[in-house]
Short mmCIF file of C-alpha atoms in Angstrom, two decimals:
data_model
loop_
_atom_site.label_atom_id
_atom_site.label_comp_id
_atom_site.label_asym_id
_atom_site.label_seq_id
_atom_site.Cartn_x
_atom_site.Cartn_y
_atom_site.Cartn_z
CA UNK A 1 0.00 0.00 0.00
CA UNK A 2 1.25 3.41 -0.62
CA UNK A 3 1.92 5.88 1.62
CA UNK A 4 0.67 9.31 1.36
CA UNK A 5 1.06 12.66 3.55
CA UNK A 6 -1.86 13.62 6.10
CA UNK A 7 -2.60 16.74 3.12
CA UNK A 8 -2.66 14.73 0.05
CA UNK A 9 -5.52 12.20 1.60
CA UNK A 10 -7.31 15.68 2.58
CA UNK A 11 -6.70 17.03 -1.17
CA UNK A 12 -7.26 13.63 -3.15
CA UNK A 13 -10.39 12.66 -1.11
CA UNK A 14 -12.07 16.22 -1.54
CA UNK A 15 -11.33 15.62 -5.88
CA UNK A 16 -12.79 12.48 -5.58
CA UNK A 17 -16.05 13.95 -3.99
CA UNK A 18 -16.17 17.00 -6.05
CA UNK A 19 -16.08 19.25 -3.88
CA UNK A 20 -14.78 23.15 -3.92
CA UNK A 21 -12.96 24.16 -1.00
CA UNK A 22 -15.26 27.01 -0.54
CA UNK A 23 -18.18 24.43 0.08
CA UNK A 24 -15.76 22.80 2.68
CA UNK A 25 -15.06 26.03 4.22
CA UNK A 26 -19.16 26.63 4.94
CA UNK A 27 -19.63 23.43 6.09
CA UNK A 28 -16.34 22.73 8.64
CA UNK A 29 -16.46 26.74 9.45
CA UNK A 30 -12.75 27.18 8.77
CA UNK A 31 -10.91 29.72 6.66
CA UNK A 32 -9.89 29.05 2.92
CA UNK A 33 -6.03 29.49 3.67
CA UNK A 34 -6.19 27.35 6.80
CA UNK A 35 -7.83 24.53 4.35
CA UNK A 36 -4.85 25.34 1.89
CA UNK A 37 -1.95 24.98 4.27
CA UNK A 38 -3.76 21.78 5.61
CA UNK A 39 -3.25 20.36 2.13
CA UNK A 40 -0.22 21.87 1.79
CA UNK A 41 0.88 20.21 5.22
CA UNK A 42 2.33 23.47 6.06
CA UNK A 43 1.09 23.41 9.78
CA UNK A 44 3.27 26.22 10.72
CA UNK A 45 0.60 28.59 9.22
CA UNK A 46 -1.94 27.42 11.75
CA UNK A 47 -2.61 29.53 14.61
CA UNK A 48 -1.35 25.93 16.98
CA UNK A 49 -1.27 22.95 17.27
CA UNK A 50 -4.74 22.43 19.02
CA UNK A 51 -6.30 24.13 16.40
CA UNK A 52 -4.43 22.06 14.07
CA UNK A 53 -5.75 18.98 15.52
CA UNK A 54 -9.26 20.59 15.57
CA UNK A 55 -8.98 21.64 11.83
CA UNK A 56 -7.88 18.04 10.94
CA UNK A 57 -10.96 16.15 12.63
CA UNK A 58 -13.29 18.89 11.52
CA UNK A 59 -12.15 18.62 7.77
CA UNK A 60 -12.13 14.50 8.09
CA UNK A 61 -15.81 14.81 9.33
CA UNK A 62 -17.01 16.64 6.24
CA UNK A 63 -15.33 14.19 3.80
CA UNK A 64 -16.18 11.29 6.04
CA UNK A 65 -12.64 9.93 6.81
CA UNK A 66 -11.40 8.59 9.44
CA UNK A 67 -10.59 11.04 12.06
CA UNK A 68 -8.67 9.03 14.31
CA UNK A 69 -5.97 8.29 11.60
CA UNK A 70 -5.11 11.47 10.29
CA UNK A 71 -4.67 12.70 13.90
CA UNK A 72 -2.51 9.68 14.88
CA UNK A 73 -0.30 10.23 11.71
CA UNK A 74 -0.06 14.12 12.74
CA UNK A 75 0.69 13.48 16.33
CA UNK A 76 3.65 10.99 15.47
CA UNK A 77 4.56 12.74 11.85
CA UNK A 78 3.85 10.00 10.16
CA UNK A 79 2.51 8.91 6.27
CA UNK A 80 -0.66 7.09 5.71
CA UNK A 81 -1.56 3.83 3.69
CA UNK A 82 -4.09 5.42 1.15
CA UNK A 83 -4.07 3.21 -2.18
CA UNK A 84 -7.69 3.47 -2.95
CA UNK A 85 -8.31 6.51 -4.64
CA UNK A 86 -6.25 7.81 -7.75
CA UNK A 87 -6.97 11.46 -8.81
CA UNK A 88 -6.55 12.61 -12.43
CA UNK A 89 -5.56 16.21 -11.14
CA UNK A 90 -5.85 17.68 -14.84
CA UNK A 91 -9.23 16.60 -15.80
CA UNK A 92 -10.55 16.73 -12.28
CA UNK A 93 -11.35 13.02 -12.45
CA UNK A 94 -10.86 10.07 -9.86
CA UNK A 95 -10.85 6.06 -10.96
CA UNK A 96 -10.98 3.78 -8.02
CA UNK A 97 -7.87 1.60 -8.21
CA UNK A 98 -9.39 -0.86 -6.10
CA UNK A 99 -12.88 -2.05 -5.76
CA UNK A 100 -15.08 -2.58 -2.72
CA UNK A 101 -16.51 -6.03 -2.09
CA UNK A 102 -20.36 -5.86 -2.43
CA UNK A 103 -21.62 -6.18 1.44
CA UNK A 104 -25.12 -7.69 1.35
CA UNK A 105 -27.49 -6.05 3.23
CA UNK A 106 -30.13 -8.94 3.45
CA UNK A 107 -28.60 -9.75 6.59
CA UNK A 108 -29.50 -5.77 7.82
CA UNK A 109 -32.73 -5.96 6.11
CA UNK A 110 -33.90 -8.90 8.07
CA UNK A 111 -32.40 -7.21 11.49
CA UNK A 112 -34.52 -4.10 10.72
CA UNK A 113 -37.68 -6.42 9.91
CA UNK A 114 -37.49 -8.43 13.31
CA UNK A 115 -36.87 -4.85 15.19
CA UNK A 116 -39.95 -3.31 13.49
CA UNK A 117 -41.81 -6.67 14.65
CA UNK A 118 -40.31 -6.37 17.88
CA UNK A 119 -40.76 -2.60 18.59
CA UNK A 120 -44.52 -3.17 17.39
CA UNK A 121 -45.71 -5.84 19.59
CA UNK A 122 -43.85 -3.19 22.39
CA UNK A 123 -46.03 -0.72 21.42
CA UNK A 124 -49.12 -2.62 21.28
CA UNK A 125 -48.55 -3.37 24.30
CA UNK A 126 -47.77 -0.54 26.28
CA UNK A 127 -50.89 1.06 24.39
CA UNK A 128 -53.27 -1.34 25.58
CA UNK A 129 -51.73 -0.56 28.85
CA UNK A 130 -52.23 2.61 28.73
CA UNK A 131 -55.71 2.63 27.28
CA UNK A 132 -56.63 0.17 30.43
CA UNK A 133 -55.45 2.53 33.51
CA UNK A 134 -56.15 5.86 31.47
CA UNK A 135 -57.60 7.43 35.26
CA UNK A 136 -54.43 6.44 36.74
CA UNK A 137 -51.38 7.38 34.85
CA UNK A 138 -52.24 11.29 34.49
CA UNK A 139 -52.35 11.25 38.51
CA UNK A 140 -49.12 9.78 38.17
CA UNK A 141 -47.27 11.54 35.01
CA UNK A 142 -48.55 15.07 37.39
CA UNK A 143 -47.04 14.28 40.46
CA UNK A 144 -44.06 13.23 39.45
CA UNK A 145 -43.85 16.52 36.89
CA UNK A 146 -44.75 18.55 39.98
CA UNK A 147 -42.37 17.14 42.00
CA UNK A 148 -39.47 17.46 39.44
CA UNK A 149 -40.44 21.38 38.96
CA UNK A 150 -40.23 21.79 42.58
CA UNK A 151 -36.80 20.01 42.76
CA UNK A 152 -35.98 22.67 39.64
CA UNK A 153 -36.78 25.63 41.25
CA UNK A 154 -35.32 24.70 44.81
CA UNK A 155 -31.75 24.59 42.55
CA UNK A 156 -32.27 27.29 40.58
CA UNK A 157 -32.85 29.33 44.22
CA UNK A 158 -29.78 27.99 45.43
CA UNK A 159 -27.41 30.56 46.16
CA UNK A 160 -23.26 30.23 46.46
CA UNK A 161 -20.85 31.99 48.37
CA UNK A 162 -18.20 32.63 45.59
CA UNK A 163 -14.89 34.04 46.19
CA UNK A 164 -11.97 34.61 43.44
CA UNK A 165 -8.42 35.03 45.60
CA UNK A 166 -4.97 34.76 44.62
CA UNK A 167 -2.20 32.71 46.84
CA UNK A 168 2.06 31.93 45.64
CA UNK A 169 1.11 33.07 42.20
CA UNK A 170 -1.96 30.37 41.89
CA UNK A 171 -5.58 32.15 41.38
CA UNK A 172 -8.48 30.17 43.66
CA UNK A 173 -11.82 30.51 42.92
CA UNK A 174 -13.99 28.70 45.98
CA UNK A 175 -18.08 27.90 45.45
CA UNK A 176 -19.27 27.24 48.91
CA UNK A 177 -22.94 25.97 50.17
CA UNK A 178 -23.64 23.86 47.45
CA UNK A 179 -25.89 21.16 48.67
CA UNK A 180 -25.39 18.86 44.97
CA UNK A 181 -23.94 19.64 42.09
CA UNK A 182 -22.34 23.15 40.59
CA UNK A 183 -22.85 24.11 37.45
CA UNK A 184 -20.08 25.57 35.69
CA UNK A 185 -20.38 27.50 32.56
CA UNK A 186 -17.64 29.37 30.77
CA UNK A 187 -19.04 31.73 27.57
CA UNK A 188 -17.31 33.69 24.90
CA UNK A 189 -17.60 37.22 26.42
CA UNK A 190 -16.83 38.77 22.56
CA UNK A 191 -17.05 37.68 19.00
CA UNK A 192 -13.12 36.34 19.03
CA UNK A 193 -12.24 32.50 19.10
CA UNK A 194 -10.50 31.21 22.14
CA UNK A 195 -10.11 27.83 23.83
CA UNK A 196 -10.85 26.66 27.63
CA UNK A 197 -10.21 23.09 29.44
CA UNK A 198 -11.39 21.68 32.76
CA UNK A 199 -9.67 19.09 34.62
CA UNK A 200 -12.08 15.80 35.08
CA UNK A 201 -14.36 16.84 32.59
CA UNK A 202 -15.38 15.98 28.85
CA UNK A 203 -13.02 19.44 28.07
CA UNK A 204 -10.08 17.73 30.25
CA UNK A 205 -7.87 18.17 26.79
CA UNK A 206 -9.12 21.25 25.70
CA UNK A 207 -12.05 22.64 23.73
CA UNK A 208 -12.20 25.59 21.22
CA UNK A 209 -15.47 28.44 22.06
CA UNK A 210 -16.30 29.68 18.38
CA UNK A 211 -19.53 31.28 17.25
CA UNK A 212 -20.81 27.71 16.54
CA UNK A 213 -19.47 26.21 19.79
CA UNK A 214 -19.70 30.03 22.05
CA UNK A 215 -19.95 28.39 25.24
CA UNK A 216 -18.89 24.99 27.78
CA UNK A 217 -21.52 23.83 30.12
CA UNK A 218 -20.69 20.96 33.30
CA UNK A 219 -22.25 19.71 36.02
CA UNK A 220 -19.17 19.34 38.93
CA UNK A 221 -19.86 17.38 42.20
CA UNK A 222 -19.14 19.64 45.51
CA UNK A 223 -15.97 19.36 47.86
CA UNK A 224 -13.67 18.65 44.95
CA UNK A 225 -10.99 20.50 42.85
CA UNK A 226 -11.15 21.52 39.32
CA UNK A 227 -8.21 23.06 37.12
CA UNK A 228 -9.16 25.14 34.77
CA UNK A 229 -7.22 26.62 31.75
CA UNK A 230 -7.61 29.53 29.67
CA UNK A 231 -6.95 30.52 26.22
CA UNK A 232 -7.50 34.67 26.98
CA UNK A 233 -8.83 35.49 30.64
CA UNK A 234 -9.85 38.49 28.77
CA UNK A 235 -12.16 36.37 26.31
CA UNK A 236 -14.14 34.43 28.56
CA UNK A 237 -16.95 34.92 30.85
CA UNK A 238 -17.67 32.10 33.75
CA UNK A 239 -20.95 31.69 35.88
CA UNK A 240 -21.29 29.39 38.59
CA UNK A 241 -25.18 28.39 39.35
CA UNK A 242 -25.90 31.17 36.69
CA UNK A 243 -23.72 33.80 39.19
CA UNK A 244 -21.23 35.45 37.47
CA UNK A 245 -17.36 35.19 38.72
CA UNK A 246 -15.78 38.31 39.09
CA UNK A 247 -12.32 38.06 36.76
CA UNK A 248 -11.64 41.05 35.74
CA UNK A 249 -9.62 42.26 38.29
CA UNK A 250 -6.92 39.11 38.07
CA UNK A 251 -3.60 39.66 36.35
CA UNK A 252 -3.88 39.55 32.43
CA UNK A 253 -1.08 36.94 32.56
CA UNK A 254 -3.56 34.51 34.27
CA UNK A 255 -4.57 31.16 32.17
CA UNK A 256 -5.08 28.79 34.98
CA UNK A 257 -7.70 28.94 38.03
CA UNK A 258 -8.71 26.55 40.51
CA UNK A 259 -11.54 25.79 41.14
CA UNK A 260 -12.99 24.45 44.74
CA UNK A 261 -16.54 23.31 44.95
CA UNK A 262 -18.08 23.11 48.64
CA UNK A 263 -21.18 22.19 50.43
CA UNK A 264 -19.63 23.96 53.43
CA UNK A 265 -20.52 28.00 53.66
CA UNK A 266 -17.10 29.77 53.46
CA UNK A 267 -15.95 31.04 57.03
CA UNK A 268 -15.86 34.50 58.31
CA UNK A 269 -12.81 34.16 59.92
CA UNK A 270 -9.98 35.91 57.55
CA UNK A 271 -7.58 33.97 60.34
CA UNK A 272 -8.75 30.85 59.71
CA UNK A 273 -8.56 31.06 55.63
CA UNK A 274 -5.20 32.51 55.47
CA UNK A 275 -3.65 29.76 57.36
CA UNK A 276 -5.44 27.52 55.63
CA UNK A 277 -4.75 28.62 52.23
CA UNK A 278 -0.76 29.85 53.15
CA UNK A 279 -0.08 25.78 54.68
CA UNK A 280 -1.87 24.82 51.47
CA UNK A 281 -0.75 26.81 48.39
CA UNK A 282 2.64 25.10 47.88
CA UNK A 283 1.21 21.93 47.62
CA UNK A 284 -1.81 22.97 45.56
CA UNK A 285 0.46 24.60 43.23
CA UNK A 286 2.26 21.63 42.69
CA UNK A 287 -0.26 19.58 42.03
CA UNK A 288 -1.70 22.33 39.36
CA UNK A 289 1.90 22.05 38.00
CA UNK A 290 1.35 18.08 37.49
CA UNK A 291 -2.33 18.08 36.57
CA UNK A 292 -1.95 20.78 33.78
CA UNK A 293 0.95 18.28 32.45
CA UNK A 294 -0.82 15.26 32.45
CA UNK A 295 -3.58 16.91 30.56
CA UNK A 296 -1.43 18.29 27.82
CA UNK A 297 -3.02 22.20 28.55
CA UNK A 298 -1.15 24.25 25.85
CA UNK A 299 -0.74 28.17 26.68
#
């Protein structure tokens, strides 16, 4: 099989489907010249590597390639087997040099019959059900809805005690009296593309905020820590239980906080906190050194 850079898969795949890279520019939302030095493989020109990465998967998506490759032959600089398609670059043509082995799809087609079968005797059932204990289930289906809007509102009413502090160069930011969950959401706060990541999270490795993608939302358990990382402090906007945390007065420097959920209210006692948080700081800091490691966080 012959081996091919990351670019030239991009390039010959997009020829084979006919494509313009205009029409892959509207649908992966990402800029002509960043599609060009994709192809080109000149990944200098990108604004980093995570948005490198992001601009591979995106553009893999649209021509329905697997992701997963590309980024494993980017990540290690390596070629990639990619015999099957054979582009005719002056005519604008592709021949397939090999051909796929017709699948049958009587198999599927009974699998979809039996499920249809299946699901209908299900629903037969359920609506016979149903039609039998009609007085009962509306009794039911409102007291649980009630019950569930009550629970809503009780956490919406919730109030924090948030605080935003500053100890051996690490920035704190504590949520106290938070009976469940916290939840954490970090917006764009103007039309400009950044990138945030959260520690334990689904954005542990980083995610980008664009006008398609403006804003992270997470639900984060209480008496925990969470490190956060950010792009441009001056970019982002966070809220904790819709309450918005007061940044702006942090150093511009500033792309990491931590974060410390508790269901304990925050003391009055300065005393107490400071000697706390000063027997505290040199080990937290190390451990934000090690966590923002293992997770790969990019400044």
């Amino acid at each position: 099989m012959r081996k091919v850079t990351i670019g030239e898969v991009l390039r010959r795949e997009r020829i084979h489907q006919g494509k313009k890279l205009s029409q892959i520019q509207k649908a992966a939302d990402i800029q002509v010249e960043y599609l060009e030095a994709l192809e080109n493989n000149d990944f200098d020109q990108l604004p980093s590597p995570f948005y490198a990465r992001s601009f591979i998967k995106k553009y893999a998506w649209e021509l329905g390639l697997d992701d997963k490759i590309l980024l494993a032959a980017y990540e290690n600089g390596s070629m990639v087997a990619y015999d099957e398609i054979e582009v005719d670059e002056e005519y604008g043509r592709t021949t397939r040099i090999e051909r796929r082995k017709i699948k049958s799809y009587l198999p599927v087609f009974y699998f979809v019959l039996i499920s249809l079968g299946i699901l209908g005797s299900v629903g037969y059932f359920v609506w016979n059900y149903s039609t039998n204990h009609v007085s009962e289930t509306p009794i039911t289906s409102s007291s649980t809805s009630q019950e569930e809007k009550v629970a809503d509102k009780e956490k919406q009413q919730e109030k924090l005690d948030i605080s935003v502090s500053t100890h051996a160069g690490v920035t704190y930011v504590t949520a106290a009296g938070a009976s469940e969950s916290v939840e954490l959401k970090i917006s764009r706060s103007q039309n400009t593309d950044t990138w945030v990541s959260v520690s334990e999270t689904a954005a542990a490795s980083g995610i980008a905020l664009t006008s398609t993608n403006p804003s992270f939302t997470e639900e984060l358990v209480t008496n925990y820590e969470f490190y956060i990382g950010l792009g441009d402090l001056s970019l982002v906007e966070m809220t904790l239980n819709g309450e918005k945390v007061s940044l702006e007065n942090l150093p511009v420097e500033t792309t990491t906080l931590v974060l410390r959920t508790s269901s304990t209210a925050i003391q009055n006692s300065s005393e107490d906190s400071s000697s706390e948080s000063s027997s505290t700081s040199d080990e937290v800091s190390t451990n934000t050194e090690s966590s923002l490691q293992d997770e790969g966080l990019e400044e």
